Coordinates of C-alpha atoms in Angstrom, one line a residue:
M1 CA 112.2 57.9 91.3
N2 CA 108.8 59.6 91.6
L3 CA 107.0 59.0 94.9
L4 CA 103.6 59.1 93.2
S5 CA 104.1 56.5 90.5
T6 CA 107.0 54.3 91.6
P7 CA 106.0 51.1 93.5
W8 CA 108.0 52.1 96.6
L9 CA 105.6 51.4 99.6
P10 CA 105.0 48.0 101.1
F11 CA 101.3 47.2 101.4
R12 CA 99.7 44.3 103.3
T13 CA 96.9 42.5 101.5
R14 CA 93.9 40.7 103.0
K15 CA 95.7 37.4 102.4
G16 CA 98.6 38.5 104.5
S17 CA 101.1 39.0 101.8
V18 CA 103.2 42.1 101.3
A19 CA 103.6 43.9 97.9
Y20 CA 105.5 47.0 96.9
R21 CA 103.2 49.3 95.0
P22 CA 102.7 53.0 94.3
P23 CA 100.4 55.2 96.5
T24 CA 97.5 54.6 94.1
A25 CA 97.2 51.1 95.7
V26 CA 95.3 52.6 98.6
A27 CA 92.2 52.5 96.4
D28 CA 92.5 48.7 96.0
P29 CA 89.9 47.1 98.4
E30 CA 92.3 44.1 98.9
I31 CA 94.9 46.4 100.6
V32 CA 94.3 46.5 104.3
D33 CA 97.4 48.1 105.8
L34 CA 101.0 49.3 105.3
A35 CA 103.9 47.0 106.3
L36 CA 106.9 49.2 107.0
P37 CA 110.0 47.8 108.6
R38 CA 110.1 50.4 111.4
A39 CA 107.4 51.7 113.7
D40 CA 108.2 55.4 113.1
F41 CA 108.2 54.6 109.3
Q42 CA 104.8 53.0 109.6
G43 CA 103.4 56.2 111.3
A44 CA 105.1 58.4 108.8
A45 CA 103.8 56.5 105.8
Y46 CA 100.2 56.9 107.2
Q47 CA 100.8 60.6 107.4
F48 CA 102.4 60.8 103.9
L49 CA 99.3 59.1 102.4
I50 CA 96.8 61.1 104.4
G51 CA 98.6 64.3 103.4
L52 CA 98.6 63.2 99.7
L53 CA 94.9 62.4 99.7
Q54 CA 94.2 65.7 101.5
T55 CA 96.2 67.6 98.9
A56 CA 95.1 65.8 95.8
L57 CA 91.4 65.1 96.7
P58 CA 90.3 67.7 99.3
P59 CA 86.5 67.1 99.9
Q60 CA 84.4 70.2 99.5
N61 CA 81.9 69.3 102.2
Q62 CA 80.9 66.4 104.4
G63 CA 78.6 65.0 101.7
D64 CA 81.5 64.8 99.3
W65 CA 83.7 63.2 102.0
L66 CA 81.0 60.6 102.8
D67 CA 80.5 59.7 99.1
R68 CA 84.2 58.8 98.8
F69 CA 84.1 56.9 102.1
V70 CA 81.2 54.7 101.0
E71 CA 82.4 54.4 97.4
P72 CA 86.2 54.9 97.1
P73 CA 87.7 56.1 93.8
S74 CA 89.4 53.7 91.4
M75 CA 93.2 53.5 91.1
E76 CA 92.9 55.2 87.7
E77 CA 91.0 58.1 89.3
L78 CA 93.6 58.4 92.0
E79 CA 96.4 58.3 89.4
A80 CA 94.7 61.2 87.5
A81 CA 94.3 63.2 90.8
F82 CA 97.9 62.7 91.7
A83 CA 99.4 63.5 88.3
P84 CA 99.3 67.3 88.5
L85 CA 101.4 67.1 91.7
A86 CA 104.0 64.7 90.3
D87 CA 106.8 67.2 89.7
A88 CA 106.9 68.0 93.5
F89 CA 107.5 64.3 94.3
E90 CA 110.7 63.6 92.4
L91 CA 113.2 62.1 94.8
D92 CA 116.3 62.5 92.5
G93 CA 117.3 64.5 89.5
D94 CA 118.7 67.9 88.5
G95 CA 115.5 69.8 89.4
P96 CA 113.6 70.2 92.7
R97 CA 113.8 67.1 94.9
F98 CA 111.1 66.0 97.4
M99 CA 111.8 67.5 100.8
Q100 CA 115.4 68.3 99.8
D101 CA 117.3 71.6 99.5
L102 CA 117.2 73.1 96.0
D103 CA 120.9 74.0 96.6
P104 CA 123.2 70.9 96.1
L105 CA 124.9 71.9 99.3
D106 CA 128.4 71.4 97.8
D107 CA 129.9 73.5 100.5
V108 CA 129.3 71.0 103.3
K109 CA 130.9 67.7 104.1
D110 CA 129.1 64.4 103.4
S111 CA 127.8 62.4 106.4
T112 CA 126.4 58.9 106.8
V113 CA 122.8 58.3 105.8
S114 CA 122.0 57.2 109.4
G115 CA 121.7 60.9 110.1
L116 CA 118.2 60.7 108.7
L117 CA 117.2 58.4 111.6
I118 CA 115.9 60.1 114.8
D119 CA 117.2 57.2 116.9
A120 CA 120.7 57.2 115.4
P121 CA 123.5 58.4 117.8
G122 CA 124.6 62.0 117.1
A123 CA 128.0 63.3 116.4
N124 CA 128.7 63.9 120.1
G125 CA 127.6 60.5 121.1
I126 CA 130.0 58.9 118.6
K127 CA 132.8 61.3 119.5
N128 CA 132.4 60.7 123.3
N129 CA 131.7 57.0 122.8
T130 CA 128.4 57.2 124.7
D131 CA 126.3 55.3 122.1
F132 CA 125.6 52.5 124.6
F133 CA 122.1 51.4 123.6
V134 CA 121.7 52.6 120.0
K135 CA 125.0 51.7 118.4
R136 CA 126.7 53.4 115.5
G137 CA 127.1 51.6 112.2
R138 CA 123.7 49.9 112.3
V139 CA 122.6 51.7 109.2
E140 CA 125.3 52.4 106.6
V141 CA 123.2 52.1 103.4
M142 CA 119.5 52.4 102.5
C143 CA 117.6 51.6 99.4
E144 CA 116.0 54.6 97.8
D145 CA 112.6 53.6 99.1
C146 CA 113.7 53.6 102.8
A147 CA 115.8 56.7 102.3
A148 CA 112.7 58.5 101.0
L149 CA 110.7 57.5 104.1
A150 CA 113.6 58.2 106.5
L151 CA 113.8 61.7 105.0
F152 CA 110.0 62.3 105.4
T153 CA 110.0 60.9 108.9
M154 CA 112.8 63.2 110.0
Q155 CA 111.2 66.3 108.4
I156 CA 107.8 65.8 110.1
N157 CA 109.3 64.9 113.5
A158 CA 112.5 66.9 113.5
P159 CA 113.7 67.2 117.1
A160 CA 116.0 69.8 118.6
G161 CA 119.5 69.4 117.2
G162 CA 121.6 72.3 118.4
A163 CA 122.2 75.9 117.3
G164 CA 120.8 76.5 113.8
I165 CA 119.4 73.0 113.4
R166 CA 115.7 73.7 113.1
V167 CA 112.9 71.9 114.9
G168 CA 109.8 70.6 113.2
L169 CA 106.6 72.7 112.6
R170 CA 104.9 71.0 115.5
G171 CA 107.9 70.8 117.8
G172 CA 110.4 68.0 118.2
G173 CA 108.9 64.5 118.5
P174 CA 105.2 65.4 118.4
L175 CA 102.3 63.0 119.1
T176 CA 100.1 62.0 116.2
T177 CA 96.5 60.9 116.7
L178 CA 94.4 59.3 114.0
A179 CA 90.9 57.9 113.8
L180 CA 90.7 54.3 112.6
P181 CA 87.7 52.1 111.8
D182 CA 87.1 49.5 114.6
S183 CA 86.7 46.7 112.1
G184 CA 89.9 44.6 111.9
D185 CA 89.4 43.9 108.2
A186 CA 88.8 47.5 107.2
S187 CA 90.5 48.6 104.0
L188 CA 93.4 50.9 104.1
W189 CA 91.4 53.4 102.1
S190 CA 88.9 53.7 105.0
R191 CA 91.7 54.0 107.5
L192 CA 93.2 56.9 105.6
W193 CA 90.1 58.7 104.4
L194 CA 88.7 58.8 107.9
N195 CA 91.4 61.3 108.6
V196 CA 90.8 63.6 105.6
V197 CA 88.8 66.8 106.3
T198 CA 87.2 69.5 104.2
S199 CA 89.2 72.4 102.8
R200 CA 87.2 74.7 104.9
A201 CA 88.2 72.9 108.1
L202 CA 91.8 73.3 107.2
T203 CA 91.8 77.0 106.4
R204 CA 92.5 79.2 109.3
S205 CA 92.1 83.0 110.0
G206 CA 94.5 84.9 107.8
Q207 CA 94.9 82.1 105.2
A208 CA 93.3 81.8 101.8
W209 CA 92.5 78.5 100.1
Q210 CA 93.9 78.0 96.7
A211 CA 93.9 74.9 94.6
P212 CA 97.1 73.0 95.3
R213 CA 99.8 73.4 92.6
Y214 CA 103.1 71.5 92.4
D215 CA 105.1 74.8 92.0
D216 CA 103.5 76.6 95.0
D217 CA 106.4 77.1 97.4
T218 CA 103.9 78.1 100.2
L219 CA 102.8 74.5 99.9
F220 CA 106.0 72.6 99.0
L221 CA 109.0 74.6 100.3
W222 CA 111.5 72.5 98.2
M223 CA 110.2 73.9 94.9
A224 CA 112.0 77.2 95.6
P225 CA 115.3 78.4 97.2
T226 CA 115.5 77.7 100.9
R227 CA 114.1 80.3 103.3
V228 CA 117.4 80.6 105.1
S229 CA 116.8 81.5 108.8
D230 CA 120.1 83.1 109.7
K231 CA 118.4 86.4 110.5
K232 CA 115.4 87.7 112.4
G233 CA 112.3 88.3 110.3
T234 CA 112.8 85.1 108.3
E235 CA 110.4 83.0 110.4
V236 CA 107.8 80.9 108.5
L237 CA 104.4 81.9 109.9
P238 CA 101.0 80.2 109.3
E239 CA 99.4 83.2 107.6
G240 CA 102.0 83.2 104.9
M241 CA 101.7 79.6 103.9
H242 CA 99.1 77.3 102.2
P243 CA 96.6 75.7 104.6
L244 CA 98.0 72.3 103.5
H245 CA 101.6 73.1 104.3
P246 CA 101.7 71.4 107.7
Y247 CA 101.5 68.0 106.0
W248 CA 104.6 68.9 104.0
S249 CA 106.7 70.9 106.5
M250 CA 110.5 71.0 105.9
P251 CA 112.6 72.4 108.7
R252 CA 115.9 70.6 107.8
R253 CA 118.2 71.1 104.8
F254 CA 119.2 67.8 103.3
R255 CA 120.5 66.4 100.0
L256 CA 120.5 62.6 99.4
L257 CA 123.5 61.4 97.5
F258 CA 122.4 58.5 95.3
E259 CA 124.7 55.8 93.9
E260 CA 124.2 53.0 91.4
G261 CA 125.2 49.5 92.1
P262 CA 123.9 46.5 94.1
C263 CA 123.4 46.9 97.8
H264 CA 121.7 45.3 100.7
C265 CA 119.5 47.8 102.5
D266 CA 120.2 47.9 106.2
I267 CA 116.6 48.9 107.0
C268 CA 114.3 46.6 105.0
G269 CA 116.9 43.9 104.1
R270 CA 116.1 43.9 100.4
E271 CA 118.6 43.9 97.6
A272 CA 118.6 47.2 95.6
T273 CA 120.4 48.7 92.7
H274 CA 119.9 52.4 93.6
A275 CA 121.1 53.3 97.1
V276 CA 122.0 56.1 99.5
R277 CA 125.1 55.9 101.7
R278 CA 125.9 59.5 102.2
I279 CA 123.9 62.7 102.7
R280 CA 124.6 66.4 103.0
A281 CA 123.0 68.5 105.7
K282 CA 123.2 72.2 106.5
K283 CA 121.9 74.5 109.2
Q284 CA 119.5 77.4 109.1
G285 CA 116.5 75.7 107.4
A286 CA 112.9 76.9 107.7
N287 CA 112.3 78.4 111.1
Y288 CA 108.7 77.7 112.0
D289 CA 107.1 80.2 114.4
G290 CA 103.7 81.4 115.4
P291 CA 100.4 79.6 116.2
W292 CA 100.8 76.5 113.9
L293 CA 98.3 73.7 114.3
H294 CA 99.0 70.5 112.6
P295 CA 95.7 68.6 111.7
L296 CA 97.0 65.3 113.0
T297 CA 98.4 66.5 116.3
P298 CA 96.8 67.3 119.6
Y299 CA 97.7 70.6 121.3
R300 CA 97.3 72.3 124.7
R301 CA 96.9 76.0 125.4
D302 CA 97.1 77.9 128.6
P303 CA 93.6 79.2 129.3
K304 CA 95.2 82.0 131.5
K305 CA 97.3 83.1 128.5
P306 CA 95.0 83.0 125.5
N307 CA 97.3 85.1 123.4
E308 CA 100.1 82.6 123.5
P309 CA 100.4 80.0 120.8
P310 CA 99.3 76.5 121.7
L311 CA 101.9 73.8 122.4
S312 CA 101.8 70.4 120.7
S313 CA 101.4 67.3 122.9
K314 CA 104.6 65.2 123.1
G315 CA 105.4 61.7 124.2
Q316 CA 106.3 61.5 127.9
P317 CA 108.0 58.9 130.1
G318 CA 105.4 56.4 131.2
G319 CA 103.7 56.3 127.8
L320 CA 100.1 56.9 126.9
G321 CA 97.1 55.5 128.7
Y322 CA 93.4 56.0 129.4
Q323 CA 94.3 58.8 131.8
H324 CA 95.2 60.9 128.6
W325 CA 92.1 59.9 126.6
S326 CA 90.0 63.0 127.5
N327 CA 92.7 65.5 126.3
L328 CA 93.3 63.5 123.1
V329 CA 89.6 63.4 122.2
L330 CA 87.5 66.0 123.9
Q331 CA 88.0 69.7 123.3
D332 CA 88.3 71.9 126.4
A333 CA 90.1 75.0 125.4
D334 CA 88.7 77.2 128.3
T335 CA 89.3 74.9 131.3
S336 CA 92.1 72.4 130.8
G337 CA 93.3 73.9 127.5
A338 CA 93.0 70.6 125.6
L339 CA 92.8 70.9 121.8
P340 CA 92.5 67.5 120.2
A341 CA 93.9 67.0 116.7
L342 CA 91.6 68.5 114.0
V343 CA 91.0 65.1 112.4
V344 CA 89.8 63.8 115.8
Q345 CA 87.6 66.8 116.4
D346 CA 86.2 66.5 112.9
Y347 CA 85.3 62.8 113.5
V348 CA 83.6 63.5 116.8
A349 CA 81.7 66.6 115.8
E350 CA 81.2 66.4 112.0
K351 CA 81.6 63.0 110.5
V352 CA 79.4 61.0 112.9
R353 CA 76.7 63.7 112.6
A354 CA 76.8 63.6 108.7
V355 CA 76.3 59.8 108.8
D356 CA 73.4 60.1 111.2
E357 CA 71.7 62.7 109.0
E358 CA 72.0 60.5 106.0
R359 CA 70.5 57.6 107.9
R360 CA 67.6 59.9 109.0
F361 CA 67.0 60.7 105.3
G362 CA 66.6 57.0 104.6
E363 CA 70.0 56.4 103.0
E364 CA 71.1 52.8 103.3
I365 CA 74.5 53.2 105.0
A366 CA 76.1 50.4 106.9
A367 CA 76.7 50.9 110.6
L368 CA 79.9 52.8 110.1
L369 CA 81.5 55.4 112.4
K370 CA 79.6 54.2 115.5
H371 CA 82.6 52.4 116.7
A372 CA 86.1 53.6 115.9
R373 CA 89.6 53.6 117.5
L374 CA 92.1 56.3 118.4
W375 CA 95.6 55.6 117.3
A376 CA 98.2 57.7 119.2
F377 CA 101.9 57.4 118.5
G378 CA 105.2 59.3 118.6
Y379 CA 108.6 59.6 120.1
D380 CA 109.3 60.5 123.7
M381 CA 112.2 62.9 123.2
D382 CA 114.6 64.5 125.7
N383 CA 115.7 67.4 123.5
M384 CA 117.5 65.6 120.7
K385 CA 117.7 62.2 122.4
P386 CA 114.8 59.7 121.9
R387 CA 113.9 57.9 125.1
G388 CA 111.2 55.6 123.5
W389 CA 108.6 55.2 120.9
Y390 CA 104.9 54.9 121.9
S391 CA 102.0 53.5 119.9
V392 CA 98.6 52.8 121.5
E393 CA 95.1 52.3 120.3
M394 CA 92.0 53.2 122.4
P395 CA 88.3 53.3 121.7
L396 CA 87.0 56.5 120.1
V397 CA 83.5 57.1 121.1
A398 CA 81.2 59.9 119.8
V399 CA 78.1 61.3 121.5
P400 CA 75.7 64.1 120.5
A401 CA 77.2 67.6 120.5
A402 CA 74.9 68.6 123.3
Q403 CA 76.3 65.9 125.5
Q404 CA 80.0 66.5 124.8
E405 CA 80.6 68.5 128.0
R406 CA 78.8 65.9 130.1
L407 CA 81.0 63.1 128.7
R408 CA 84.1 65.1 129.5
A409 CA 82.9 65.7 133.1
W410 CA 82.2 62.0 133.6
V411 CA 85.5 60.9 132.1
Q412 CA 87.3 63.5 134.2
R413 CA 85.6 62.2 137.4
F414 CA 86.6 58.6 136.6
T415 CA 90.2 59.4 135.8
D416 CA 90.6 61.7 138.8
L417 CA 89.5 58.8 141.0
A418 CA 92.0 56.5 139.3
R419 CA 94.8 59.0 139.9
Q420 CA 93.9 59.4 143.6
I421 CA 93.9 55.6 144.2
A422 CA 97.1 55.1 142.1
W423 CA 98.8 57.7 144.3
M424 CA 97.6 56.1 147.5
V425 CA 98.6 52.6 146.4
R426 CA 102.1 53.8 145.5
T427 CA 102.3 55.7 148.9
Q428 CA 101.4 52.7 150.9
I429 CA 103.8 50.4 149.0
K430 CA 106.6 52.9 149.9
N431 CA 105.4 52.8 153.5
A432 CA 105.6 49.0 153.4
W433 CA 109.1 49.0 151.8
F434 CA 110.9 51.8 153.7
D435 CA 111.3 52.8 157.3
R436 CA 111.6 56.4 156.2
P437 CA 109.5 56.5 153.0
S438 CA 109.7 60.3 152.6
E439 CA 113.5 60.0 152.2
A440 CA 113.3 57.1 149.8
K441 CA 114.8 58.0 146.4
G442 CA 114.2 56.3 143.0
D443 CA 111.6 56.1 140.3
M444 CA 108.3 54.6 141.4
S445 CA 106.3 55.3 138.3
H446 CA 106.2 51.6 137.4
I447 CA 103.6 51.1 140.2
D448 CA 101.3 53.7 138.6
L449 CA 101.8 52.2 135.2
A450 CA 100.9 48.7 136.5
F451 CA 97.8 50.1 138.1
Y452 CA 96.6 51.9 135.0
D453 CA 97.4 48.8 132.9
A454 CA 95.3 46.6 135.2
T455 CA 92.3 49.0 135.0
R456 CA 92.5 49.9 131.3
G457 CA 89.9 47.4 130.1
A458 CA 87.4 48.5 132.8
F459 CA 87.8 52.2 131.8
F460 CA 87.0 51.5 128.2
H461 CA 84.0 49.4 129.2
A462 CA 82.8 52.3 131.2
L463 CA 83.4 54.6 128.3
H464 CA 81.0 52.6 126.1
G465 CA 78.5 52.7 128.9
F466 CA 78.7 56.5 128.9
Q467 CA 78.2 56.5 125.1
Q468 CA 75.1 54.3 125.4
T469 CA 73.6 56.5 128.1
L470 CA 74.3 59.8 126.4
A471 CA 73.2 58.6 122.9
K472 CA 69.7 57.9 124.3
A473 CA 69.4 61.0 126.4
D474 CA 67.2 64.0 125.5
D475 CA 68.0 66.0 128.5
A476 CA 70.6 66.0 131.3
P477 CA 71.2 62.4 132.4
S478 CA 72.8 61.4 135.6
L479 CA 76.0 59.4 135.8
P480 CA 74.9 55.7 135.5
P481 CA 75.1 54.3 139.1
E482 CA 76.0 50.8 137.9
V483 CA 78.8 52.0 135.7
A484 CA 80.2 54.2 138.5
E485 CA 80.0 51.5 141.1
Q486 CA 81.7 48.9 138.8
W487 CA 84.5 51.4 138.2
Y488 CA 85.1 52.1 141.9
R489 CA 85.1 48.4 142.8
T490 CA 87.5 47.6 140.0
L491 CA 89.9 50.3 141.2
K492 CA 89.6 49.1 144.8
R493 CA 90.2 45.4 143.8
E494 CA 93.1 46.1 141.5
G495 CA 94.7 48.6 143.9
M496 CA 94.7 46.0 146.7
A497 CA 95.9 43.3 144.4
L498 CA 98.9 45.5 143.3
F499 CA 99.7 46.3 146.9
E500 CA 99.7 42.6 147.9
E501 CA 102.0 41.8 145.0
Q502 CA 104.5 44.6 145.6
S503 CA 104.5 45.2 149.3
L504 CA 106.2 41.9 150.2
S505 CA 108.4 41.7 147.1
G506 CA 112.1 41.7 147.4
A507 CA 114.5 39.8 149.6
L508 CA 112.8 38.0 152.5
E509 CA 115.2 39.3 155.1
A510 CA 114.4 42.9 154.1
V511 CA 110.6 42.5 154.6
D512 CA 109.1 44.1 157.7
L513 CA 105.7 42.4 158.3
Q514 CA 104.6 44.9 160.9
R515 CA 105.3 47.8 158.6
A516 CA 103.6 46.1 155.6
T517 CA 100.5 45.2 157.8
A518 CA 100.1 48.8 158.9
A519 CA 100.4 50.1 155.3
R520 CA 97.8 47.5 154.2
R521 CA 95.4 48.6 156.9
Q522 CA 95.8 52.3 155.9
L523 CA 95.2 51.4 152.3
Q524 CA 92.1 49.4 153.1
S525 CA 90.7 52.2 155.2
F526 CA 91.3 54.7 152.4
L527 CA 89.7 52.5 149.7
A528 CA 86.6 51.9 151.9
G529 CA 86.1 55.6 152.3
R530 CA 86.7 55.5 156.1
S531 CA 89.8 57.5 156.5
K532 CA 90.1 61.3 156.7
G533 CA 92.0 61.4 153.5
S534 CA 89.5 59.5 151.4
K535 CA 87.0 62.3 150.8
A536 CA 87.4 61.8 147.1
I537 CA 86.1 58.2 147.5
R538 CA 83.1 59.3 149.4
Q539 CA 82.3 62.1 147.0
F540 CA 82.6 59.8 144.0
A541 CA 80.1 57.3 145.6
E542 CA 77.7 60.1 146.4
T543 CA 77.8 61.6 142.9
G544 CA 77.7 58.1 141.4
G545 CA 74.6 57.2 143.4
F546 CA 75.8 54.0 145.0
A547 CA 76.7 52.8 148.5
L548 CA 80.4 52.2 149.4
V549 CA 79.3 49.2 151.5
A550 CA 77.8 46.5 149.3
E551 CA 74.4 45.3 150.4
P552 CA 74.6 42.0 152.3
A553 CA 73.7 38.9 150.3
T554 CA 70.4 37.2 151.0
T555 CA 70.4 33.7 152.5
E556 CA 69.5 32.2 149.1
E557 CA 72.3 34.1 147.4
S558 CA 74.8 32.9 150.1
V559 CA 73.8 29.3 149.6
S560 CA 74.0 29.5 145.8

């Protein structure tokens, strides 16, 4: 099975049907999305195809990129571009196998194919009978299509697994962020190509760009004997690898054991004649070290320790929300340490500018790139244990380069106010619930999540207001008062609504009305900017240019 020519990926068409086709189908304008049976497979398949396009068709400059965005290649052109890499994408056979050890690993015991799944219970979980929520035996056989994607998903997300079991190039369970067209009927080509960057953008200090070759083991590690990491000095460092290697990182040593005969795939449910029930796995695979930066992942560095490598952003309990938007989109290496994914930075700083320049030169280009979405997804891992999978989409706005810092400052001001109010709402709900709230134990994060969820739409509405203001500005505009006031009043309204909903919840006999009333009064005073602790409210109103007390309605307005 060759992953570049075999029809192994499920694609969704404009008519809603699903068809298995080879990767060249991404050039078909009737293909609008992928249709994988698992969320982590869906995210991995996007990364596989983006990496493939980045490797086989790296644009030389933004003009080259824009030409292919406006006029995609034909499937025949894609087939010709993929052909030189074909030998690196053989899944089975006697030679090198895609993302598998060149050694057959005959010296290790076979294990179940479910070991390729990040959410499968580990050996200790099965031994200790602690697989309460993710049960053993759910996946005992995979068709070769699902096995290929399970293998790729594990290699690019590899979590901690114990001594000698190597973690992925960007750490275990990394976040991935992609730029997507805002249009619901956008082709899959535009969704993928929006995340392809120039060769120059990928090449970092100490690296040299060379045309990708299938036999280059600095690009595809599986084309040569394993770089066994049982000794010091065997670390895989960025400067010794091809700039495209992050797309094809391979920390784990696996061999898939294929068998002939009919089977029912436990992942996709299809009948197959070529299956995988058992695998071989061995320790001491590639040990990634040094300042790796994956183009599809956001990072954070410590501004106080500039010589230390940046750390990739990971999924966290509580998920992803608008309070994380700034760090996922706007670079701020010197203050907060935020380093958005290269593809997101490239969209914001380069792609939008390139389109604007073409328009100024009179090119007839549709209104693309003015509205886009940010797709962030990934596992929330506790070492080797997955706690959840998150996948969210948020608006991705772009403003002129000169206004980037102002946008960051405004967004920071808005999210800081939201955090302050979320904290106070949670505090006063605890005061309403407990006689000694400071001694109360338990997780209260669901209150914050409910507040952020209720104010999510208002934040993104404000974000578009910022974009409109900054796109028209030639100098240093002030924060739009109407946008600031609407945000404050939304937070105030939703904060009170959440308090009213939660403070008197629970058993009637446990409710203390006097305590709840006192907590409500304190919250109202804080939200109105009247308490000693509500300095943040007053400062926000002053900076935003609006009055905390709304102007009284006129007689005519009252009557109407």
